[in-house]
mmCIF file of C-alpha atoms in Angstrom:
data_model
loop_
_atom_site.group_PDB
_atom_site.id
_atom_site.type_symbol
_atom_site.label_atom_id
_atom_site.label_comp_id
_atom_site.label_asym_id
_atom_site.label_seq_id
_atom_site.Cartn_x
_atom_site.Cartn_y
_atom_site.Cartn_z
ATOM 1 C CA UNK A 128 -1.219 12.410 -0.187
ATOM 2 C CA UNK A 129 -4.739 12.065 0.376
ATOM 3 C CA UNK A 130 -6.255 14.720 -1.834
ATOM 4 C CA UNK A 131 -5.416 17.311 -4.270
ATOM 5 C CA UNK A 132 -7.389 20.225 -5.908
ATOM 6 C CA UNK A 133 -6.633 22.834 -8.257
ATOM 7 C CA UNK A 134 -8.456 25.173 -9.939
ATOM 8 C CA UNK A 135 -8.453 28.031 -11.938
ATOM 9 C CA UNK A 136 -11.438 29.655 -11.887
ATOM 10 C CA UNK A 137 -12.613 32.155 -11.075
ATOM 11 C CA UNK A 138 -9.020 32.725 -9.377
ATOM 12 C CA UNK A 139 -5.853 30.191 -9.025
ATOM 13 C CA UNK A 140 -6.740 28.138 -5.728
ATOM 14 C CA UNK A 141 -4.205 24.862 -4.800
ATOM 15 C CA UNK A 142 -5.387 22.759 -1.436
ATOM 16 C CA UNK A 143 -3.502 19.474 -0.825
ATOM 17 C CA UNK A 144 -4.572 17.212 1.745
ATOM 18 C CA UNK A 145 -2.027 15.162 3.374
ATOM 19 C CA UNK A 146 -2.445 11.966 6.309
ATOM 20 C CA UNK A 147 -0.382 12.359 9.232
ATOM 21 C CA UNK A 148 0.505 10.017 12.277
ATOM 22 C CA UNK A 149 1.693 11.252 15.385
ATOM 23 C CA UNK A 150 2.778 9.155 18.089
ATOM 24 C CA UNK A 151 2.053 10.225 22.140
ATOM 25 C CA UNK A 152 4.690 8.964 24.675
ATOM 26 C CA UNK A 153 2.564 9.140 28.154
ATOM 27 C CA UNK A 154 5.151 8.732 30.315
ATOM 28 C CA UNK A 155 2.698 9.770 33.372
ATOM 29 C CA UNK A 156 0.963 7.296 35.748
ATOM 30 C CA UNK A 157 -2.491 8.773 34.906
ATOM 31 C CA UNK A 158 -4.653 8.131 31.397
ATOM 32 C CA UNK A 159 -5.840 11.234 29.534
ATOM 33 C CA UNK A 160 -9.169 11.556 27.406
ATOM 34 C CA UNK A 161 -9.364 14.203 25.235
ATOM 35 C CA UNK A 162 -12.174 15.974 23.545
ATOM 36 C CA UNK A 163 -12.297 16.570 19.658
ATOM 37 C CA UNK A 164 -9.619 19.672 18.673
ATOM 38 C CA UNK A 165 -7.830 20.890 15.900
ATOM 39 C CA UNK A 166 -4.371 21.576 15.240
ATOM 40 C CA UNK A 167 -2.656 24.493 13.717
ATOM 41 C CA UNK A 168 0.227 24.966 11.319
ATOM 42 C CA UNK A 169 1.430 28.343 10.479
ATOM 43 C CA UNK A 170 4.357 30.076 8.490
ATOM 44 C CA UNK A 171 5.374 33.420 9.712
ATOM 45 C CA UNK A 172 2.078 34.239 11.509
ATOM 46 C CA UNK A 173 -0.358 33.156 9.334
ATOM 47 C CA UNK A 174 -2.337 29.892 9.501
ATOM 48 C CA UNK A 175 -1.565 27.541 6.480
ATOM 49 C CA UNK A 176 -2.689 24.427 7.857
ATOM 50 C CA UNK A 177 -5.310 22.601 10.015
ATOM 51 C CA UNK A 178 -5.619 19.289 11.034
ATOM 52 C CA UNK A 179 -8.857 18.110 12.841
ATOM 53 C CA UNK A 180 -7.887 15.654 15.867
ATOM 54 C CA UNK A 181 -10.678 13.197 16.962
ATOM 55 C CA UNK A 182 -11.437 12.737 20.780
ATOM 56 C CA UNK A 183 -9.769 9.297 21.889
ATOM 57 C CA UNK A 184 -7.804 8.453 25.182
ATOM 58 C CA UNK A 185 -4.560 8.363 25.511
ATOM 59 C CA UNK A 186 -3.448 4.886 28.516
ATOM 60 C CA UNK A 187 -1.321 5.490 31.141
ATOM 61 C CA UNK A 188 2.580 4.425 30.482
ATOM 62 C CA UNK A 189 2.156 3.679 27.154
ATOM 63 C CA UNK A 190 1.771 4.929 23.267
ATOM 64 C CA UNK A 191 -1.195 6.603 21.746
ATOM 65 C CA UNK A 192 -0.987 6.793 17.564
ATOM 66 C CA UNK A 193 -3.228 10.217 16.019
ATOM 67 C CA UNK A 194 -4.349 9.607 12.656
ATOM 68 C CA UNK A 195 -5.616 12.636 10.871
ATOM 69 C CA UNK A 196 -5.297 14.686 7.442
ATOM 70 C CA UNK A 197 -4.231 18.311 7.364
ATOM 71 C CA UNK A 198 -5.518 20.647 4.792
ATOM 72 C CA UNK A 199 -2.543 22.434 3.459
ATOM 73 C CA UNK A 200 -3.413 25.342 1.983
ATOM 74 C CA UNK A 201 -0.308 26.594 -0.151
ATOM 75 C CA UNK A 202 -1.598 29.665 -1.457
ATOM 76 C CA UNK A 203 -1.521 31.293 1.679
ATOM 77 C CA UNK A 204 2.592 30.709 2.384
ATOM 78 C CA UNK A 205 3.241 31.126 -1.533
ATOM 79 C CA UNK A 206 1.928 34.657 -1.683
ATOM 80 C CA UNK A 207 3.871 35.436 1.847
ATOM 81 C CA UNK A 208 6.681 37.910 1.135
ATOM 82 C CA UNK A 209 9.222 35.743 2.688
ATOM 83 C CA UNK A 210 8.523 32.567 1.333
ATOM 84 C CA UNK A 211 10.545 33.125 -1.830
ATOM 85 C CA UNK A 212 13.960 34.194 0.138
ATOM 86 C CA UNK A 213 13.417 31.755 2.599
ATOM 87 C CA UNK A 214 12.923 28.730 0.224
ATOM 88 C CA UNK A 215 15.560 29.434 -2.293
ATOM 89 C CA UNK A 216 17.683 31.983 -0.282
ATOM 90 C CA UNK A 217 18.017 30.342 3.134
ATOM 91 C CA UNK A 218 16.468 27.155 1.626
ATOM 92 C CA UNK A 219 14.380 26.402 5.006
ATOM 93 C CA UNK A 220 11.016 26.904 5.938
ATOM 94 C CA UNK A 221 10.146 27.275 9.419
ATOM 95 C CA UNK A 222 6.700 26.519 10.474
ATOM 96 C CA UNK A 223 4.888 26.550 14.108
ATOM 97 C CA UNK A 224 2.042 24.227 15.580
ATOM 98 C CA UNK A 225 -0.056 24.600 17.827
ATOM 99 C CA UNK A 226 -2.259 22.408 19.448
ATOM 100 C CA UNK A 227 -4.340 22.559 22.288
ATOM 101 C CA UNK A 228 -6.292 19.255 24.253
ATOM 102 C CA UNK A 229 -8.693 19.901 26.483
ATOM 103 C CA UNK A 230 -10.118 16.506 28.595
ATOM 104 C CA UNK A 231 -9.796 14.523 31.837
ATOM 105 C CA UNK A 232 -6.841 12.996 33.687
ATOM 106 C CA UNK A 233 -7.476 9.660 35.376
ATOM 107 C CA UNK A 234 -5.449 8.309 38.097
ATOM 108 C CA UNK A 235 -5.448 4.338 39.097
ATOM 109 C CA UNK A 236 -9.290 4.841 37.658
ATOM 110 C CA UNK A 237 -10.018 6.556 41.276
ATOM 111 C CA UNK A 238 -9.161 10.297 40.937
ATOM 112 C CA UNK A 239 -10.382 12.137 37.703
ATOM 113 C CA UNK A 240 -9.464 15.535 37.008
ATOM 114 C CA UNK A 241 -9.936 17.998 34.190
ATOM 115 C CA UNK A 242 -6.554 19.429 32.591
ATOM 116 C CA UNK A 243 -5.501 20.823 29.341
ATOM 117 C CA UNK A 244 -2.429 20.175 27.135
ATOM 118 C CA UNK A 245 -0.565 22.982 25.261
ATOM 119 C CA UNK A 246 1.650 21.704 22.558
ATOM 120 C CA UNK A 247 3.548 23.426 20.144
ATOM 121 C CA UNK A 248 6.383 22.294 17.576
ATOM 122 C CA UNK A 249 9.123 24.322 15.534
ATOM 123 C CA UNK A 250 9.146 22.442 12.239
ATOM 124 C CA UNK A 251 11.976 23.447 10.029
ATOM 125 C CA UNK A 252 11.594 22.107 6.401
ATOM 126 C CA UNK A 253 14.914 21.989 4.921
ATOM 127 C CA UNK A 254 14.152 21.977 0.568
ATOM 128 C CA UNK A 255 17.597 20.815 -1.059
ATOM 129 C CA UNK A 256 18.524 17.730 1.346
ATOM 130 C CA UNK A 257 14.464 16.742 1.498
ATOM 131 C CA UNK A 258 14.594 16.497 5.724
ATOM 132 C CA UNK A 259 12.655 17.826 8.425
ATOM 133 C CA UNK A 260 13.537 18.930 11.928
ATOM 134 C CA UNK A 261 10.527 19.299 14.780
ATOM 135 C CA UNK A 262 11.484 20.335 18.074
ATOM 136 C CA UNK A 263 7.944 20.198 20.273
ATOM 137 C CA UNK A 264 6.883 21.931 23.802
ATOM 138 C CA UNK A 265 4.351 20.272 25.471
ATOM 139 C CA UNK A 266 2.443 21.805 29.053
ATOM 140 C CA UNK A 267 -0.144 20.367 31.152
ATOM 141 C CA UNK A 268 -1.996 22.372 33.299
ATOM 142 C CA UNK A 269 -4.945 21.232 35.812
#
């Protein structure tokens, strides 16, 4: 955990900041540069989460680690309806990301394109067994 605030006043406010690593599998022949972006996490259609992601480039064939924080902002699932059912009822939380690149695609260093990716994950939290299961959509469009 890289931060944690909470305060009382003037009204009961929790943010926790946490540092995340995600690894990129380019499986393509062509390198990708990406321009600063953020990514979204939300529970039931409402934003809870946002991690910035800095502009870097991503080689061809190979793996790319993201480091970043995301500013989880509890309050706003916690006061959801649902989240009481679904964390001691069901005992899962689903959540949703979504995260959108925008850069250039570079071929053998000779033909350069823009493109964006369009990734999203289904992140199920499961609370009594402590796992997590992602399942993530990724699109790239030219």
């Amino acid at each position: 955990m890289a931060g944690f605030k909470f305060e009382v006043f003037p009204a009961v406010e929790l943010n926790i900041t946490l540092g995340i690593l995600v690894t990129v599998d380019n499986r393509n022949y062509g390198s990708s540069k990406y321009q600063n972006a953020t990514a979204y996490i939300s529970y039931r259609g409402e934003v809870v989460a946002e991690a910035p992601i800095a502009d870097d480039t991503i080689p061809a064939r190979g793996k790319h680690n993201i480091s970043t924080t995301m500013n989880l902002i509890p309050d706003k699932f916690v006061k959801n309806p649902y989240f009481l059912a679904d964390a001691v009822g069901t005992g899962i939380l689903n959540f949703t990301s979504t995260t959108t690149l925008h850069g250039k695609v570079s071929l053998f260093k000779l033909v350069k394109m823009k493109g964006t990716s369009f990734c999203t994950c289904d992140i199920s939290i499961f609370v009594m067994p402590k796992t997590v299961n992602s399942v993530c959509k990724a699109k790239f469009t030219l």
